[in-house]
């Protein structure tokens, strides 16, 4: 029973490099989310998706792109990494929208940008 | 402008006693509130929630109280156990959008 799986778990990038974070869920959830968590702050929503083929901006979308080509996968891309994007990234999914249903989270990706 | 505030970064409680974690919010449009628990190197896990039409919700050792007039909610854990040591996040959402707004978290330490 995997739930939400994030890959990779750790990554170190140099400024300007690009990378993609992968999130996969096996619960047939419609809604998926990408958050970042920084020290002393709560989770902040980057982008979210309400179904296959859809994406929308969250609170802090700048510098990130996302795609949801398959219902079970939600990809987060950094086109040109910046030190300000050093953070822990969490993916989550839920059956219904955030307020009415709890979100299920992956264990996070710790990303460092040098 | 923090819409959800957890003013205590940490809290230490004796095993067996009651733990009370607090959360304040500013947006009167919030109508659903959730508490999540997070262990190191893991993602948050859902603990308990409450709708704005209620003022209390219980689930085993966990009870959440909502005071809408004060824009305040609290999580009570009775009795506290060593496995309760974790970071607790309060989160809120409004019916008008999909976003959860999160507090910064409170680290709960249960002392033996």
CSV table of C-alpha atoms in Angstrom, one decimal:
chain,number,residue,atom,x,y,z
A,1,UNK,CA,0.0,0.0,0.0
A,2,UNK,CA,2.3,2.8,-1.3
A,3,UNK,CA,0.0,5.8,-1.1
A,4,UNK,CA,1.9,8.8,-2.4
A,5,UNK,CA,5.5,8.2,-3.6
A,6,UNK,CA,7.9,11.0,-4.3
A,7,UNK,CA,11.2,10.6,-6.2
A,8,UNK,CA,13.9,11.5,-5.6
A,9,UNK,CA,14.2,11.9,-1.9
A,10,UNK,CA,17.3,14.1,-2.0
A,11,UNK,CA,18.9,16.2,-4.7
A,12,UNK,CA,21.6,18.8,-4.9
A,13,UNK,CA,21.6,21.2,-7.9
A,14,UNK,CA,23.7,24.0,-9.1
A,15,UNK,CA,22.1,27.4,-9.9
A,16,UNK,CA,20.6,27.3,-13.4
A,17,UNK,CA,20.2,23.6,-13.6
A,18,UNK,CA,16.8,22.0,-14.3
A,19,UNK,CA,15.1,19.0,-12.8
A,20,UNK,CA,11.8,17.3,-12.4
A,21,UNK,CA,10.3,16.0,-9.2
A,22,UNK,CA,7.9,13.0,-9.7
A,23,UNK,CA,4.9,12.3,-7.6
A,24,UNK,CA,2.9,9.1,-8.0
A,25,UNK,CA,-0.3,8.1,-6.1
A,26,UNK,CA,-2.1,4.8,-6.2
A,27,UNK,CA,-5.4,5.8,-4.5
A,28,UNK,CA,-7.2,7.0,-7.7
A,29,UNK,CA,-7.4,10.5,-6.3
A,30,UNK,CA,-8.6,13.3,-8.5
A,31,UNK,CA,-6.8,16.1,-6.7
A,32,UNK,CA,-3.0,16.5,-6.4
A,33,UNK,CA,-0.9,19.2,-4.9
A,34,UNK,CA,2.7,20.4,-4.7
A,35,UNK,CA,3.9,22.2,-1.6
A,36,UNK,CA,7.1,23.6,-0.3
A,37,UNK,CA,8.1,23.8,3.3
A,38,UNK,CA,10.7,26.3,4.5
A,39,UNK,CA,12.1,26.6,8.1
A,40,UNK,CA,9.7,28.4,10.4
A,41,UNK,CA,6.9,28.4,7.9
A,42,UNK,CA,3.9,26.3,7.1
A,43,UNK,CA,3.5,24.5,3.9
A,44,UNK,CA,2.8,26.7,0.9
A,45,UNK,CA,1.0,25.6,-2.2
A,46,UNK,CA,2.9,25.8,-5.4
A,47,UNK,CA,0.6,24.3,-8.0
A,48,UNK,CA,-2.3,21.9,-7.9
A,49,UNK,CA,-4.4,19.8,-10.2
A,50,UNK,CA,-8.1,18.9,-10.0
A,51,UNK,CA,-7.9,16.1,-12.5
A,52,UNK,CA,-5.9,14.6,-15.3
A,53,UNK,CA,-4.8,17.2,-17.9
A,54,UNK,CA,-5.5,20.1,-15.5
A,55,UNK,CA,-3.2,22.3,-13.5
A,56,UNK,CA,-3.6,25.6,-11.6
A,57,UNK,CA,-1.4,28.0,-9.7
A,58,UNK,CA,-1.2,28.1,-6.0
A,59,UNK,CA,0.3,30.6,-3.6
A,60,UNK,CA,3.9,30.5,-4.8
A,61,UNK,CA,4.0,29.3,-8.4
A,62,UNK,CA,6.8,31.4,-9.8
A,63,UNK,CA,9.8,29.5,-11.1
A,64,UNK,CA,7.9,26.2,-11.2
A,65,UNK,CA,5.9,24.3,-13.9
A,66,UNK,CA,3.8,21.3,-13.5
A,67,UNK,CA,2.1,18.6,-15.6
A,68,UNK,CA,-0.5,16.0,-15.0
A,69,UNK,CA,-0.6,13.8,-18.1
A,70,UNK,CA,-1.8,10.8,-16.2
A,71,UNK,CA,-4.2,10.7,-13.3
A,72,UNK,CA,-1.7,9.0,-11.0
A,73,UNK,CA,1.3,11.3,-11.7
A,74,UNK,CA,2.0,14.9,-11.0
A,75,UNK,CA,5.3,16.3,-12.0
A,76,UNK,CA,7.0,19.5,-10.7
A,77,UNK,CA,9.6,21.1,-12.8
A,78,UNK,CA,12.3,23.7,-12.1
A,79,UNK,CA,13.5,25.1,-15.4
A,80,UNK,CA,16.4,27.2,-14.0
A,81,UNK,CA,17.0,26.4,-10.3
A,82,UNK,CA,17.8,29.3,-7.9
A,83,UNK,CA,19.1,29.2,-4.3
A,84,UNK,CA,15.7,30.6,-3.2
A,85,UNK,CA,14.2,27.3,-4.3
A,86,UNK,CA,16.2,25.3,-1.7
A,87,UNK,CA,13.4,23.7,0.3
A,88,UNK,CA,11.6,20.5,1.2
A,89,UNK,CA,8.9,19.7,-1.4
A,90,UNK,CA,5.8,17.7,-0.6
A,91,UNK,CA,3.3,16.2,-2.9
A,92,UNK,CA,-0.2,15.4,-1.7
A,93,UNK,CA,-3.4,13.9,-3.1
A,94,UNK,CA,-7.0,13.9,-2.1
A,95,UNK,CA,-10.3,12.4,-3.4
A,96,UNK,CA,-12.2,15.6,-3.0
A,97,UNK,CA,-11.1,19.2,-2.7
A,98,UNK,CA,-8.8,20.2,0.1
A,99,UNK,CA,-11.3,21.5,2.7
A,100,UNK,CA,-13.6,18.5,2.7
A,101,UNK,CA,-11.2,15.7,2.5
A,102,UNK,CA,-7.8,15.2,4.2
A,103,UNK,CA,-4.8,15.2,1.9
A,104,UNK,CA,-2.4,12.3,1.8
A,105,UNK,CA,1.3,13.2,1.6
A,106,UNK,CA,4.5,11.7,0.3
A,107,UNK,CA,7.6,11.8,2.5
A,108,UNK,CA,9.1,14.8,0.7
A,109,UNK,CA,12.0,15.7,-1.5
A,110,UNK,CA,14.8,17.7,0.1
A,111,UNK,CA,16.3,19.9,-2.6
A,112,UNK,CA,19.4,22.1,-2.2
A,113,UNK,CA,20.4,24.6,-4.8
A,114,UNK,CA,24.0,25.7,-4.6
B,1,UNK,CA,0.3,38.3,6.3
B,2,UNK,CA,-0.1,35.0,8.1
B,3,UNK,CA,-3.7,34.0,7.9
B,4,UNK,CA,-3.1,30.9,10.2
B,5,UNK,CA,-0.8,31.4,13.2
B,6,UNK,CA,0.6,28.9,15.6
B,7,UNK,CA,2.3,31.1,18.1
B,8,UNK,CA,4.1,28.4,20.1
B,9,UNK,CA,7.0,27.0,18.2
B,10,UNK,CA,7.4,24.2,20.8
B,11,UNK,CA,5.6,22.7,23.8
B,12,UNK,CA,6.9,20.2,26.3
B,13,UNK,CA,4.4,18.0,28.3
B,14,UNK,CA,4.7,15.2,30.8
B,15,UNK,CA,3.6,11.8,29.6
B,16,UNK,CA,0.1,11.1,30.8
B,17,UNK,CA,-0.9,14.8,31.0
B,18,UNK,CA,-3.0,16.8,28.6
B,19,UNK,CA,-1.3,18.5,25.6
B,20,UNK,CA,-3.0,21.6,24.3
B,21,UNK,CA,-1.9,23.1,21.0
B,22,UNK,CA,-3.3,26.4,19.8
B,23,UNK,CA,-4.0,28.0,16.5
B,24,UNK,CA,-5.4,31.4,15.5
B,25,UNK,CA,-6.7,32.5,12.2
B,26,UNK,CA,-7.7,35.9,10.7
B,27,UNK,CA,-9.8,35.0,7.6
B,28,UNK,CA,-13.5,34.8,8.5
B,29,UNK,CA,-14.1,32.9,5.3
B,30,UNK,CA,-12.4,29.8,6.5
B,31,UNK,CA,-15.0,27.1,7.1
B,32,UNK,CA,-12.9,23.9,7.5
B,33,UNK,CA,-10.0,23.3,9.8
B,34,UNK,CA,-7.6,20.4,10.0
B,35,UNK,CA,-4.8,19.2,12.2
B,36,UNK,CA,-1.9,17.3,10.8
B,37,UNK,CA,1.0,15.5,12.6
B,38,UNK,CA,4.5,15.2,11.1
B,39,UNK,CA,7.4,13.1,12.2
B,40,UNK,CA,10.9,13.9,11.0
B,41,UNK,CA,11.7,12.8,7.4
B,42,UNK,CA,8.0,11.9,6.8
B,43,UNK,CA,5.1,13.8,5.2
B,44,UNK,CA,2.3,15.2,7.3
B,45,UNK,CA,-0.5,12.8,8.2
B,46,UNK,CA,-4.1,13.8,8.8
B,47,UNK,CA,-5.1,13.8,12.5
B,48,UNK,CA,-8.5,15.4,13.0
B,49,UNK,CA,-10.7,18.1,11.4
B,50,UNK,CA,-13.7,20.3,12.2
B,51,UNK,CA,-16.2,22.1,10.2
B,52,UNK,CA,-17.2,25.7,11.1
B,53,UNK,CA,-20.7,24.5,11.9
B,54,UNK,CA,-19.4,22.6,14.9
B,55,UNK,CA,-17.5,23.8,18.0
B,56,UNK,CA,-16.1,20.4,19.0
B,57,UNK,CA,-14.9,17.2,17.4
B,58,UNK,CA,-13.5,14.1,19.1
B,59,UNK,CA,-11.6,11.1,17.9
B,60,UNK,CA,-10.2,8.9,20.6
B,61,UNK,CA,-7.5,10.8,22.6
B,62,UNK,CA,-7.8,13.8,20.3
B,63,UNK,CA,-10.3,16.6,20.5
B,64,UNK,CA,-10.4,19.8,18.5
B,65,UNK,CA,-12.3,22.9,19.8
B,66,UNK,CA,-13.3,25.8,17.5
B,67,UNK,CA,-14.2,29.2,18.8
B,68,UNK,CA,-15.4,31.2,15.8
B,69,UNK,CA,-15.9,34.5,17.6
B,70,UNK,CA,-12.3,34.4,18.8
B,71,UNK,CA,-11.1,32.9,15.5
B,72,UNK,CA,-9.3,30.3,17.6
B,73,UNK,CA,-9.0,26.6,17.6
B,74,UNK,CA,-7.2,24.2,19.8
B,75,UNK,CA,-6.2,20.5,19.8
B,76,UNK,CA,-6.3,18.6,23.0
B,77,UNK,CA,-4.5,15.3,23.4
B,78,UNK,CA,-5.4,13.3,26.5
B,79,UNK,CA,-3.5,11.4,27.8
B,80,UNK,CA,-0.2,12.4,26.1
B,81,UNK,CA,2.0,9.5,25.0
B,82,UNK,CA,5.6,9.3,23.8
B,83,UNK,CA,4.5,8.6,20.3
B,84,UNK,CA,2.7,11.9,20.2
B,85,UNK,CA,6.1,13.7,20.0
B,86,UNK,CA,5.9,15.3,16.6
B,87,UNK,CA,5.3,18.6,14.9
B,88,UNK,CA,1.6,19.5,14.7
B,89,UNK,CA,0.3,21.7,11.9
B,90,UNK,CA,-3.0,23.6,11.9
B,91,UNK,CA,-4.5,24.2,8.4
B,92,UNK,CA,-7.6,26.0,7.2
B,93,UNK,CA,-9.6,26.3,4.0
B,94,UNK,CA,-12.4,28.4,2.6
B,95,UNK,CA,-15.3,26.9,0.5
B,96,UNK,CA,-14.4,29.3,-2.3
B,97,UNK,CA,-11.1,27.8,-3.2
B,98,UNK,CA,-9.1,24.6,-3.0
B,99,UNK,CA,-6.2,25.9,-1.0
B,100,UNK,CA,-5.2,24.9,2.4
B,101,UNK,CA,-3.5,27.6,4.4
B,102,UNK,CA,-1.0,26.2,6.9
B,103,UNK,CA,0.3,27.4,10.2
B,104,UNK,CA,4.1,27.2,10.9
B,105,UNK,CA,3.7,24.2,13.2
B,106,UNK,CA,4.2,23.5,16.9
B,107,UNK,CA,6.8,20.9,18.0
B,108,UNK,CA,5.3,18.8,20.8
B,109,UNK,CA,7.8,17.0,23.1
B,110,UNK,CA,6.4,14.4,25.5
B,111,UNK,CA,8.6,13.8,28.4
B,112,UNK,CA,8.7,10.4,30.1
